[in-house]
Amino acid sequence: MNFIYKTFFIVAFIFSSNVFAQDLNPQQEEDLEKVEQLLRENPQLISNIHRGLQRFLEQQSEQKNAFANHQEWLYQSAAHPILGDKDAPHKIIVFTDYNCPFCKKLEPGLHKLVEEYPSIQVVNIFVPLRQQQVDGLKTNSALYGLNLWRNDPKAFFESHNLMVKKSGMHTADSLQSVAQVTGTEAFLSPSSESEAVIRKNMSAFRELGFRGTPTIIIGQQVTPGYIPYDKLETIATEQFELD
């Protein structure tokens, strides 16, 4: 990484939303002194870094506003399938996709987390980025899952676990097989209610500036991509101040 990017990321970190408008701690003061020295030694880069930092702060503000706009939908709506106790006070938001291999890899860790920490629940926000419609069906895995959650939560968990276990992309055969095993063939038909949920989910995903799945929101921390259980546990216990 070249000089300009190193300097920009140091400055961006110092003035990120978590420390913005607060007193700087000793490490931040030290970093700021280093940045000032680097810029004085390379004044030709000041304008570019200034513009980049302004854009970074604008993006931070836009994301903060998007969180405020979508907070009720993400945290309070009963439309989203959850893992754990529905009355648990601490909520982890996971943007997920049944066709995403890293989402499937994350799933066991989420189950383990809610088992070991009953005060945590996981809210699944389905965003079918990889497949909007399955060939041979008028639906997709996310719409099927939402139909089940709304109409038969018990059957949802059985079908959900089977869909997560499937490697690769879902097909008409794989979804029909899950539906036959669980006796839920009727829910393979698309519904306007589930389609509306997907539209809202996709709107929130895009406006928050996210790019891929899984994307995990734990307290004030957003983590893109798969993370192993030990890191997941560490972030959750720190953000929610759990023992």
Short mmCIF file of N, CA, C and O in Angstrom, two decimals, residues 85-210:
data_model
loop_
_atom_site.label_atom_id
_atom_site.label_comp_id
_atom_site.label_asym_id
_atom_site.label_seq_id
_atom_site.Cartn_x
_atom_site.Cartn_y
_atom_site.Cartn_z
N ASP A 85 -33.76 -17.01 21.59
CA ASP A 85 -34.95 -16.54 22.30
C ASP A 85 -35.43 -15.23 21.69
O ASP A 85 -34.67 -14.25 21.63
N LYS A 86 -36.69 -15.19 21.25
CA LYS A 86 -37.22 -13.97 20.63
C LYS A 86 -37.26 -12.80 21.59
O LYS A 86 -37.37 -11.64 21.16
N ASP A 87 -37.19 -13.08 22.89
CA ASP A 87 -37.20 -12.00 23.88
C ASP A 87 -35.81 -11.65 24.39
O ASP A 87 -35.66 -10.81 25.29
N ALA A 88 -34.78 -12.28 23.83
CA ALA A 88 -33.41 -11.97 24.24
C ALA A 88 -33.10 -10.50 23.96
O ALA A 88 -33.44 -9.98 22.89
N PRO A 89 -32.47 -9.80 24.90
CA PRO A 89 -32.29 -8.35 24.76
C PRO A 89 -31.23 -7.93 23.74
O PRO A 89 -31.27 -6.81 23.24
N HIS A 90 -30.28 -8.81 23.44
CA HIS A 90 -29.19 -8.44 22.54
C HIS A 90 -29.42 -9.08 21.17
O HIS A 90 -29.55 -10.29 21.07
N LYS A 91 -29.43 -8.23 20.14
CA LYS A 91 -29.71 -8.71 18.79
C LYS A 91 -28.49 -8.55 17.88
O LYS A 91 -27.90 -7.47 17.80
N ILE A 92 -28.18 -9.64 17.18
CA ILE A 92 -27.18 -9.62 16.13
C ILE A 92 -27.90 -9.68 14.79
O ILE A 92 -28.74 -10.55 14.58
N ILE A 93 -27.60 -8.74 13.92
CA ILE A 93 -28.22 -8.71 12.59
C ILE A 93 -27.26 -9.35 11.60
O ILE A 93 -26.09 -8.99 11.53
N VAL A 94 -27.78 -10.32 10.84
CA VAL A 94 -26.96 -10.99 9.83
C VAL A 94 -27.65 -10.92 8.48
O VAL A 94 -28.73 -11.48 8.29
N PHE A 95 -27.03 -10.20 7.54
CA PHE A 95 -27.50 -10.22 6.16
C PHE A 95 -26.96 -11.50 5.54
O PHE A 95 -25.73 -11.70 5.48
N THR A 96 -27.87 -12.36 5.07
CA THR A 96 -27.46 -13.70 4.68
C THR A 96 -28.16 -14.15 3.41
O THR A 96 -29.18 -13.58 3.00
N ASP A 97 -27.60 -15.20 2.79
CA ASP A 97 -28.10 -15.71 1.52
C ASP A 97 -27.91 -17.23 1.52
O ASP A 97 -26.81 -17.72 1.77
N TYR A 98 -28.98 -17.97 1.27
CA TYR A 98 -28.90 -19.44 1.27
C TYR A 98 -27.95 -19.98 0.19
O TYR A 98 -27.57 -21.15 0.25
N ASN A 99 -27.57 -19.17 -0.78
CA ASN A 99 -26.66 -19.61 -1.83
C ASN A 99 -25.23 -19.13 -1.60
O ASN A 99 -24.37 -19.28 -2.48
N CYS A 100 -24.98 -18.55 -0.43
CA CYS A 100 -23.65 -18.02 -0.10
C CYS A 100 -22.88 -19.05 0.73
O CYS A 100 -23.31 -19.39 1.84
N PRO A 101 -21.75 -19.55 0.25
CA PRO A 101 -21.01 -20.57 1.00
C PRO A 101 -20.48 -20.07 2.34
O PRO A 101 -20.40 -20.84 3.31
N PHE A 102 -20.15 -18.80 2.43
CA PHE A 102 -19.61 -18.27 3.69
C PHE A 102 -20.72 -18.05 4.71
O PHE A 102 -20.49 -18.14 5.92
N CYS A 103 -21.94 -17.79 4.24
CA CYS A 103 -23.09 -17.71 5.15
C CYS A 103 -23.34 -19.08 5.78
O CYS A 103 -23.61 -19.20 6.98
N LYS A 104 -23.25 -20.11 4.95
CA LYS A 104 -23.46 -21.47 5.45
C LYS A 104 -22.36 -21.85 6.43
O LYS A 104 -22.61 -22.53 7.43
N LYS A 105 -21.15 -21.42 6.15
CA LYS A 105 -20.02 -21.71 7.05
C LYS A 105 -20.18 -21.00 8.39
O LYS A 105 -19.76 -21.51 9.44
N LEU A 106 -20.82 -19.82 8.37
CA LEU A 106 -21.03 -19.04 9.59
C LEU A 106 -22.12 -19.63 10.49
O LEU A 106 -22.09 -19.46 11.71
N GLU A 107 -23.05 -20.34 9.90
CA GLU A 107 -24.26 -20.80 10.61
C GLU A 107 -23.99 -21.57 11.89
O GLU A 107 -24.60 -21.27 12.92
N PRO A 108 -23.09 -22.56 11.92
CA PRO A 108 -22.86 -23.29 13.18
C PRO A 108 -22.40 -22.38 14.31
O PRO A 108 -22.79 -22.58 15.48
N GLY A 109 -21.59 -21.39 13.99
CA GLY A 109 -21.12 -20.46 15.02
C GLY A 109 -22.25 -19.63 15.60
O GLY A 109 -22.27 -19.34 16.81
N LEU A 110 -23.21 -19.25 14.77
CA LEU A 110 -24.36 -18.48 15.25
C LEU A 110 -25.21 -19.33 16.19
O LEU A 110 -25.67 -18.85 17.24
N HIS A 111 -25.42 -20.59 15.81
CA HIS A 111 -26.19 -21.50 16.68
C HIS A 111 -25.48 -21.68 18.02
O HIS A 111 -26.12 -21.66 19.08
N LYS A 112 -24.16 -21.87 17.97
CA LYS A 112 -23.40 -22.06 19.20
C LYS A 112 -23.47 -20.82 20.08
O LYS A 112 -23.61 -20.92 21.31
N LEU A 113 -23.42 -19.65 19.47
CA LEU A 113 -23.43 -18.40 20.23
C LEU A 113 -24.74 -18.23 20.99
O LEU A 113 -24.72 -17.87 22.18
N VAL A 114 -25.88 -18.47 20.36
CA VAL A 114 -27.15 -18.28 21.06
C VAL A 114 -27.38 -19.36 22.10
O VAL A 114 -28.12 -19.15 23.08
N GLU A 115 -26.74 -20.52 21.92
CA GLU A 115 -26.85 -21.57 22.94
C GLU A 115 -26.03 -21.21 24.17
O GLU A 115 -26.47 -21.42 25.30
N GLU A 116 -24.84 -20.65 23.95
CA GLU A 116 -23.97 -20.34 25.08
C GLU A 116 -24.30 -19.00 25.73
O GLU A 116 -23.96 -18.78 26.89
N TYR A 117 -24.98 -18.12 24.97
CA TYR A 117 -25.36 -16.81 25.51
C TYR A 117 -26.86 -16.60 25.26
O TYR A 117 -27.25 -16.03 24.24
N PRO A 118 -27.70 -17.06 26.19
CA PRO A 118 -29.15 -16.98 25.99
C PRO A 118 -29.68 -15.56 25.85
O PRO A 118 -30.82 -15.37 25.39
N SER A 119 -28.90 -14.56 26.23
CA SER A 119 -29.36 -13.17 26.11
C SER A 119 -29.18 -12.63 24.70
O SER A 119 -29.52 -11.48 24.43
N ILE A 120 -28.65 -13.47 23.79
CA ILE A 120 -28.41 -13.05 22.41
C ILE A 120 -29.39 -13.76 21.48
O ILE A 120 -29.65 -14.96 21.63
N GLN A 121 -29.95 -13.03 20.54
CA GLN A 121 -30.70 -13.63 19.44
C GLN A 121 -30.08 -13.15 18.13
O GLN A 121 -29.49 -12.08 18.05
N VAL A 122 -30.22 -13.97 17.09
CA VAL A 122 -29.70 -13.64 15.76
C VAL A 122 -30.87 -13.38 14.84
O VAL A 122 -31.76 -14.22 14.70
N VAL A 123 -30.88 -12.22 14.21
CA VAL A 123 -31.94 -11.84 13.27
C VAL A 123 -31.39 -12.02 11.85
O VAL A 123 -30.43 -11.37 11.46
N ASN A 124 -32.01 -12.92 11.09
CA ASN A 124 -31.58 -13.20 9.72
C ASN A 124 -32.29 -12.29 8.73
O ASN A 124 -33.52 -12.31 8.63
N ILE A 125 -31.52 -11.51 8.01
CA ILE A 125 -32.05 -10.63 6.97
C ILE A 125 -31.71 -11.27 5.62
O ILE A 125 -30.55 -11.23 5.20
N PHE A 126 -32.69 -11.86 4.98
CA PHE A 126 -32.43 -12.57 3.73
C PHE A 126 -32.25 -11.60 2.56
O PHE A 126 -33.12 -10.77 2.30
N VAL A 127 -31.11 -11.71 1.88
CA VAL A 127 -30.84 -10.93 0.67
C VAL A 127 -30.36 -11.89 -0.41
O VAL A 127 -29.18 -12.25 -0.44
N PRO A 128 -31.22 -12.33 -1.31
CA PRO A 128 -30.84 -13.30 -2.33
C PRO A 128 -30.02 -12.67 -3.46
O PRO A 128 -30.51 -12.46 -4.57
N LEU A 129 -28.77 -12.38 -3.15
CA LEU A 129 -27.91 -11.69 -4.11
C LEU A 129 -27.55 -12.58 -5.30
O LEU A 129 -27.40 -12.10 -6.42
N ARG A 130 -27.39 -13.86 -5.06
CA ARG A 130 -26.87 -14.75 -6.08
C ARG A 130 -27.94 -15.36 -6.98
O ARG A 130 -27.62 -15.89 -8.04
N GLN A 131 -29.19 -15.33 -6.53
CA GLN A 131 -30.22 -16.03 -7.29
C GLN A 131 -31.59 -15.43 -6.95
O GLN A 131 -32.11 -15.64 -5.87
N GLN A 132 -32.16 -14.71 -7.91
CA GLN A 132 -33.46 -14.11 -7.68
C GLN A 132 -34.61 -15.06 -8.02
O GLN A 132 -35.69 -14.93 -7.48
N GLN A 133 -34.36 -16.00 -8.89
CA GLN A 133 -35.37 -17.00 -9.23
C GLN A 133 -34.68 -18.29 -9.63
O GLN A 133 -33.69 -18.29 -10.35
N VAL A 134 -35.22 -19.41 -9.13
CA VAL A 134 -34.66 -20.72 -9.45
C VAL A 134 -35.25 -21.20 -10.77
O VAL A 134 -36.46 -21.13 -10.98
N ASP A 135 -34.41 -21.68 -11.66
CA ASP A 135 -34.89 -22.23 -12.92
C ASP A 135 -35.88 -23.37 -12.66
O ASP A 135 -35.58 -24.30 -11.90
N GLY A 136 -37.07 -23.26 -13.25
CA GLY A 136 -38.08 -24.29 -13.07
C GLY A 136 -39.06 -24.00 -11.96
O GLY A 136 -40.04 -24.74 -11.76
N LEU A 137 -38.80 -22.95 -11.19
CA LEU A 137 -39.71 -22.52 -10.12
C LEU A 137 -39.93 -21.02 -10.22
O LEU A 137 -39.10 -20.31 -10.77
N LYS A 138 -41.01 -20.54 -9.65
CA LYS A 138 -41.27 -19.10 -9.65
C LYS A 138 -40.87 -18.48 -8.32
O LYS A 138 -41.44 -17.48 -7.88
N THR A 139 -39.88 -19.05 -7.68
CA THR A 139 -39.47 -18.59 -6.36
C THR A 139 -37.97 -18.76 -6.20
O THR A 139 -37.26 -19.11 -7.13
N ASN A 140 -37.47 -18.52 -4.99
CA ASN A 140 -36.08 -18.81 -4.65
C ASN A 140 -36.02 -19.25 -3.19
O ASN A 140 -37.05 -19.27 -2.50
N SER A 141 -34.84 -19.60 -2.72
CA SER A 141 -34.71 -20.15 -1.37
C SER A 141 -35.12 -19.14 -0.30
O SER A 141 -35.73 -19.51 0.72
N ALA A 142 -34.81 -17.87 -0.50
CA ALA A 142 -35.16 -16.85 0.49
C ALA A 142 -36.67 -16.67 0.59
O ALA A 142 -37.23 -16.58 1.70
N LEU A 143 -37.35 -16.61 -0.54
CA LEU A 143 -38.81 -16.47 -0.53
C LEU A 143 -39.47 -17.69 0.10
O LEU A 143 -40.43 -17.54 0.88
N TYR A 144 -38.97 -18.85 -0.21
CA TYR A 144 -39.48 -20.08 0.41
C TYR A 144 -39.30 -20.05 1.92
O TYR A 144 -40.22 -20.35 2.69
N GLY A 145 -38.11 -19.64 2.38
CA GLY A 145 -37.86 -19.56 3.82
C GLY A 145 -38.76 -18.56 4.51
O GLY A 145 -39.28 -18.82 5.60
N LEU A 146 -38.98 -17.41 3.89
CA LEU A 146 -39.85 -16.39 4.49
C LEU A 146 -41.30 -16.86 4.53
O LEU A 146 -42.02 -16.58 5.51
N ASN A 147 -41.74 -17.57 3.50
CA ASN A 147 -43.10 -18.13 3.53
C ASN A 147 -43.27 -19.06 4.72
O ASN A 147 -44.30 -19.03 5.42
N LEU A 148 -42.27 -19.90 4.94
CA LEU A 148 -42.32 -20.84 6.06
C LEU A 148 -42.31 -20.10 7.40
O LEU A 148 -43.08 -20.44 8.31
N TRP A 149 -41.41 -19.13 7.53
CA TRP A 149 -41.31 -18.40 8.80
C TRP A 149 -42.63 -17.74 9.17
O TRP A 149 -43.05 -17.77 10.33
N ARG A 150 -43.29 -17.17 8.20
CA ARG A 150 -44.54 -16.45 8.45
C ARG A 150 -45.70 -17.42 8.77
O ARG A 150 -46.54 -17.12 9.61
N ASN A 151 -45.68 -18.58 8.13
CA ASN A 151 -46.83 -19.48 8.23
C ASN A 151 -46.62 -20.69 9.14
O ASN A 151 -47.59 -21.21 9.71
N ASP A 152 -45.38 -21.16 9.26
CA ASP A 152 -45.11 -22.37 10.04
C ASP A 152 -43.68 -22.33 10.57
O ASP A 152 -42.78 -22.97 10.02
N PRO A 153 -43.44 -21.56 11.63
CA PRO A 153 -42.07 -21.40 12.16
C PRO A 153 -41.39 -22.72 12.51
O PRO A 153 -40.18 -22.85 12.33
N LYS A 154 -42.15 -23.69 12.99
CA LYS A 154 -41.54 -24.98 13.34
C LYS A 154 -40.97 -25.64 12.09
O LYS A 154 -39.85 -26.14 12.10
N ALA A 155 -41.76 -25.65 11.02
CA ALA A 155 -41.27 -26.23 9.77
C ALA A 155 -40.13 -25.41 9.19
O ALA A 155 -39.26 -25.95 8.50
N PHE A 156 -40.13 -24.12 9.46
CA PHE A 156 -39.04 -23.26 8.96
C PHE A 156 -37.69 -23.77 9.41
O PHE A 156 -36.75 -23.88 8.60
N PHE A 157 -37.54 -24.06 10.70
CA PHE A 157 -36.22 -24.44 11.21
C PHE A 157 -35.74 -25.75 10.59
O PHE A 157 -34.55 -25.89 10.27
N GLU A 158 -36.64 -26.70 10.38
CA GLU A 158 -36.24 -27.95 9.75
C GLU A 158 -35.79 -27.70 8.32
O GLU A 158 -34.75 -28.20 7.88
N SER A 159 -36.55 -26.91 7.58
CA SER A 159 -36.21 -26.61 6.19
C SER A 159 -34.96 -25.73 6.12
O SER A 159 -34.10 -25.93 5.25
N HIS A 160 -34.86 -24.77 7.02
CA HIS A 160 -33.70 -23.87 7.07
C HIS A 160 -32.41 -24.67 7.24
O HIS A 160 -31.43 -24.45 6.50
N ASN A 161 -32.41 -25.61 8.18
CA ASN A 161 -31.20 -26.39 8.42
C ASN A 161 -30.82 -27.23 7.20
O ASN A 161 -29.64 -27.39 6.89
N LEU A 162 -31.82 -27.77 6.52
CA LEU A 162 -31.54 -28.55 5.32
C LEU A 162 -31.00 -27.67 4.19
O LEU A 162 -30.08 -28.06 3.47
N MET A 163 -31.56 -26.46 4.05
CA MET A 163 -31.08 -25.57 2.99
C MET A 163 -29.66 -25.10 3.26
O MET A 163 -28.85 -24.93 2.34
N VAL A 164 -29.33 -24.87 4.53
CA VAL A 164 -27.98 -24.43 4.88
C VAL A 164 -26.96 -25.54 4.63
O VAL A 164 -25.81 -25.27 4.25
N LYS A 165 -27.38 -26.80 4.80
CA LYS A 165 -26.45 -27.92 4.63
C LYS A 165 -26.12 -28.18 3.17
O LYS A 165 -25.10 -28.80 2.88
N LYS A 166 -26.97 -27.72 2.26
CA LYS A 166 -26.73 -27.98 0.84
C LYS A 166 -25.54 -27.18 0.35
O LYS A 166 -25.47 -25.98 0.51
N SER A 167 -24.59 -27.86 -0.27
CA SER A 167 -23.45 -27.16 -0.85
C SER A 167 -23.83 -26.61 -2.21
O SER A 167 -24.67 -27.18 -2.92
N GLY A 168 -23.22 -25.51 -2.58
CA GLY A 168 -23.49 -24.92 -3.88
C GLY A 168 -24.82 -24.21 -3.95
O GLY A 168 -25.51 -23.99 -2.95
N MET A 169 -25.17 -23.84 -5.18
CA MET A 169 -26.41 -23.10 -5.42
C MET A 169 -27.62 -24.03 -5.30
O MET A 169 -27.56 -25.21 -5.66
N HIS A 170 -28.73 -23.46 -4.83
CA HIS A 170 -29.97 -24.23 -4.80
C HIS A 170 -30.56 -24.33 -6.20
O HIS A 170 -30.41 -23.43 -7.03
N THR A 171 -31.23 -25.45 -6.43
CA THR A 171 -31.90 -25.70 -7.70
C THR A 171 -33.36 -26.05 -7.41
O THR A 171 -33.76 -26.20 -6.25
N ALA A 172 -34.14 -26.18 -8.47
CA ALA A 172 -35.53 -26.61 -8.29
C ALA A 172 -35.56 -27.96 -7.59
O ALA A 172 -36.39 -28.19 -6.69
N ASP A 173 -34.65 -28.86 -7.97
CA ASP A 173 -34.63 -30.18 -7.35
C ASP A 173 -34.31 -30.11 -5.86
O ASP A 173 -34.93 -30.81 -5.04
N SER A 174 -33.34 -29.26 -5.49
CA SER A 174 -32.95 -29.19 -4.07
C SER A 174 -34.06 -28.60 -3.21
O SER A 174 -34.34 -29.09 -2.11
N LEU A 175 -34.71 -27.55 -3.70
CA LEU A 175 -35.80 -26.95 -2.92
C LEU A 175 -37.00 -27.88 -2.85
O LEU A 175 -37.65 -28.00 -1.80
N GLN A 176 -37.32 -28.54 -3.94
CA GLN A 176 -38.44 -29.48 -3.93
C GLN A 176 -38.15 -30.66 -3.01
O GLN A 176 -39.06 -31.16 -2.33
N SER A 177 -36.89 -31.08 -2.96
CA SER A 177 -36.51 -32.17 -2.06
C SER A 177 -36.69 -31.77 -0.60
O SER A 177 -37.24 -32.53 0.20
N VAL A 178 -36.24 -30.55 -0.26
CA VAL A 178 -36.43 -30.05 1.11
C VAL A 178 -37.92 -29.96 1.44
O VAL A 178 -38.37 -30.37 2.52
N ALA A 179 -38.70 -29.44 0.52
CA ALA A 179 -40.13 -29.28 0.74
C ALA A 179 -40.83 -30.63 0.91
O ALA A 179 -41.73 -30.77 1.74
N GLN A 180 -40.40 -31.63 0.16
CA GLN A 180 -41.01 -32.95 0.27
C GLN A 180 -40.67 -33.59 1.61
O GLN A 180 -41.54 -34.18 2.27
N VAL A 181 -39.42 -33.46 2.04
CA VAL A 181 -39.00 -34.04 3.32
C VAL A 181 -39.75 -33.41 4.48
O VAL A 181 -40.14 -34.07 5.45
N THR A 182 -40.00 -32.11 4.38
CA THR A 182 -40.64 -31.38 5.49
C THR A 182 -42.14 -31.19 5.31
O THR A 182 -42.80 -30.60 6.17
N GLY A 183 -42.67 -31.67 4.19
CA GLY A 183 -44.11 -31.54 3.94
C GLY A 183 -44.55 -30.10 3.75
O GLY A 183 -45.64 -29.72 4.18
N THR A 184 -43.71 -29.32 3.08
CA THR A 184 -44.01 -27.88 2.94
C THR A 184 -44.07 -27.46 1.47
O THR A 184 -43.74 -26.32 1.14
N GLU A 185 -44.49 -28.35 0.59
CA GLU A 185 -44.53 -28.04 -0.84
C GLU A 185 -45.38 -26.82 -1.15
O GLU A 185 -45.08 -26.06 -2.08
N ALA A 186 -46.43 -26.60 -0.37
CA ALA A 186 -47.35 -25.48 -0.64
C ALA A 186 -46.65 -24.13 -0.54
O ALA A 186 -47.07 -23.16 -1.17
N PHE A 187 -45.55 -24.07 0.22
CA PHE A 187 -44.89 -22.80 0.45
C PHE A 187 -43.81 -22.48 -0.60
O PHE A 187 -43.11 -21.47 -0.49
N LEU A 188 -43.69 -23.36 -1.60
CA LEU A 188 -42.78 -23.06 -2.71
C LEU A 188 -43.38 -22.05 -3.68
O LEU A 188 -42.67 -21.51 -4.53
N SER A 189 -44.65 -21.77 -3.54
CA SER A 189 -45.28 -20.75 -4.39
C SER A 189 -44.91 -19.37 -3.86
O SER A 189 -44.91 -19.15 -2.64
N PRO A 190 -44.61 -18.43 -4.75
CA PRO A 190 -44.24 -17.08 -4.29
C PRO A 190 -45.43 -16.38 -3.66
O PRO A 190 -46.59 -16.70 -3.94
N SER A 191 -45.13 -15.43 -2.77
CA SER A 191 -46.18 -14.64 -2.13
C SER A 191 -45.80 -13.18 -2.15
O SER A 191 -44.61 -12.84 -2.06
N SER A 192 -46.79 -12.32 -2.26
CA SER A 192 -46.51 -10.88 -2.30
C SER A 192 -45.91 -10.40 -0.98
O SER A 192 -45.08 -9.49 -0.96
N GLU A 193 -46.29 -11.03 0.14
CA GLU A 193 -45.76 -10.63 1.44
C GLU A 193 -44.25 -10.88 1.52
O GLU A 193 -43.48 -10.01 1.95
N SER A 194 -43.83 -12.06 1.10
CA SER A 194 -42.41 -12.38 1.16
C SER A 194 -41.62 -11.54 0.16
O SER A 194 -40.48 -11.11 0.45
N GLU A 195 -42.18 -11.29 -1.00
CA GLU A 195 -41.51 -10.45 -1.99
C GLU A 195 -41.32 -9.04 -1.46
O GLU A 195 -40.28 -8.41 -1.70
N ALA A 196 -42.29 -8.53 -0.70
CA ALA A 196 -42.17 -7.19 -0.12
C ALA A 196 -41.06 -7.16 0.93
O ALA A 196 -40.31 -6.18 1.02
N VAL A 197 -40.93 -8.23 1.70
CA VAL A 197 -39.85 -8.31 2.70
C VAL A 197 -38.49 -8.27 2.01
O VAL A 197 -37.59 -7.54 2.44
N ILE A 198 -38.34 -9.04 0.94
CA ILE A 198 -37.07 -9.06 0.21
C ILE A 198 -36.73 -7.68 -0.34
O ILE A 198 -35.58 -7.23 -0.28
N ARG A 199 -37.73 -6.99 -0.87
CA ARG A 199 -37.47 -5.64 -1.41
C ARG A 199 -36.97 -4.70 -0.32
O ARG A 199 -36.02 -3.94 -0.53
N LYS A 200 -37.59 -4.76 0.86
CA LYS A 200 -37.15 -3.91 1.97
C LYS A 200 -35.75 -4.30 2.44
O LYS A 200 -34.92 -3.44 2.77
N ASN A 201 -35.50 -5.60 2.49
CA ASN A 201 -34.17 -6.07 2.90
C ASN A 201 -33.09 -5.59 1.94
O ASN A 201 -32.02 -5.13 2.36
N MET A 202 -33.37 -5.70 0.65
CA MET A 202 -32.39 -5.28 -0.35
C MET A 202 -32.17 -3.77 -0.31
O MET A 202 -31.05 -3.29 -0.49
N SER A 203 -33.23 -3.02 -0.05
CA SER A 203 -33.11 -1.57 0.07
C SER A 203 -32.20 -1.21 1.24
O SER A 203 -31.30 -0.36 1.12
N ALA A 204 -32.42 -1.84 2.38
CA ALA A 204 -31.59 -1.58 3.56
C ALA A 204 -30.14 -1.96 3.28
O ALA A 204 -29.21 -1.20 3.60
N PHE A 205 -29.93 -3.11 2.67
CA PHE A 205 -28.59 -3.60 2.36
C PHE A 205 -27.82 -2.61 1.50
O PHE A 205 -26.67 -2.26 1.79
N ARG A 206 -28.47 -2.12 0.45
CA ARG A 206 -27.80 -1.19 -0.47
C ARG A 206 -27.57 0.18 0.17
O ARG A 206 -26.49 0.77 0.02
N GLU A 207 -28.57 0.69 0.87
CA GLU A 207 -28.44 2.03 1.45
C GLU A 207 -27.42 2.07 2.57
O GLU A 207 -26.83 3.12 2.85
N LEU A 208 -27.21 0.94 3.21
CA LEU A 208 -26.18 0.87 4.24
C LEU A 208 -24.78 0.74 3.64
O LEU A 208 -23.78 0.80 4.36
N GLY A 209 -24.73 0.56 2.34
CA GLY A 209 -23.44 0.50 1.67
C GLY A 209 -22.76 -0.85 1.73
O GLY A 209 -21.55 -0.96 1.47
N PHE A 210 -23.52 -1.90 2.04
CA PHE A 210 -22.93 -3.23 2.13
C PHE A 210 -22.75 -3.80 0.72
O PHE A 210 -23.43 -3.42 -0.22
#
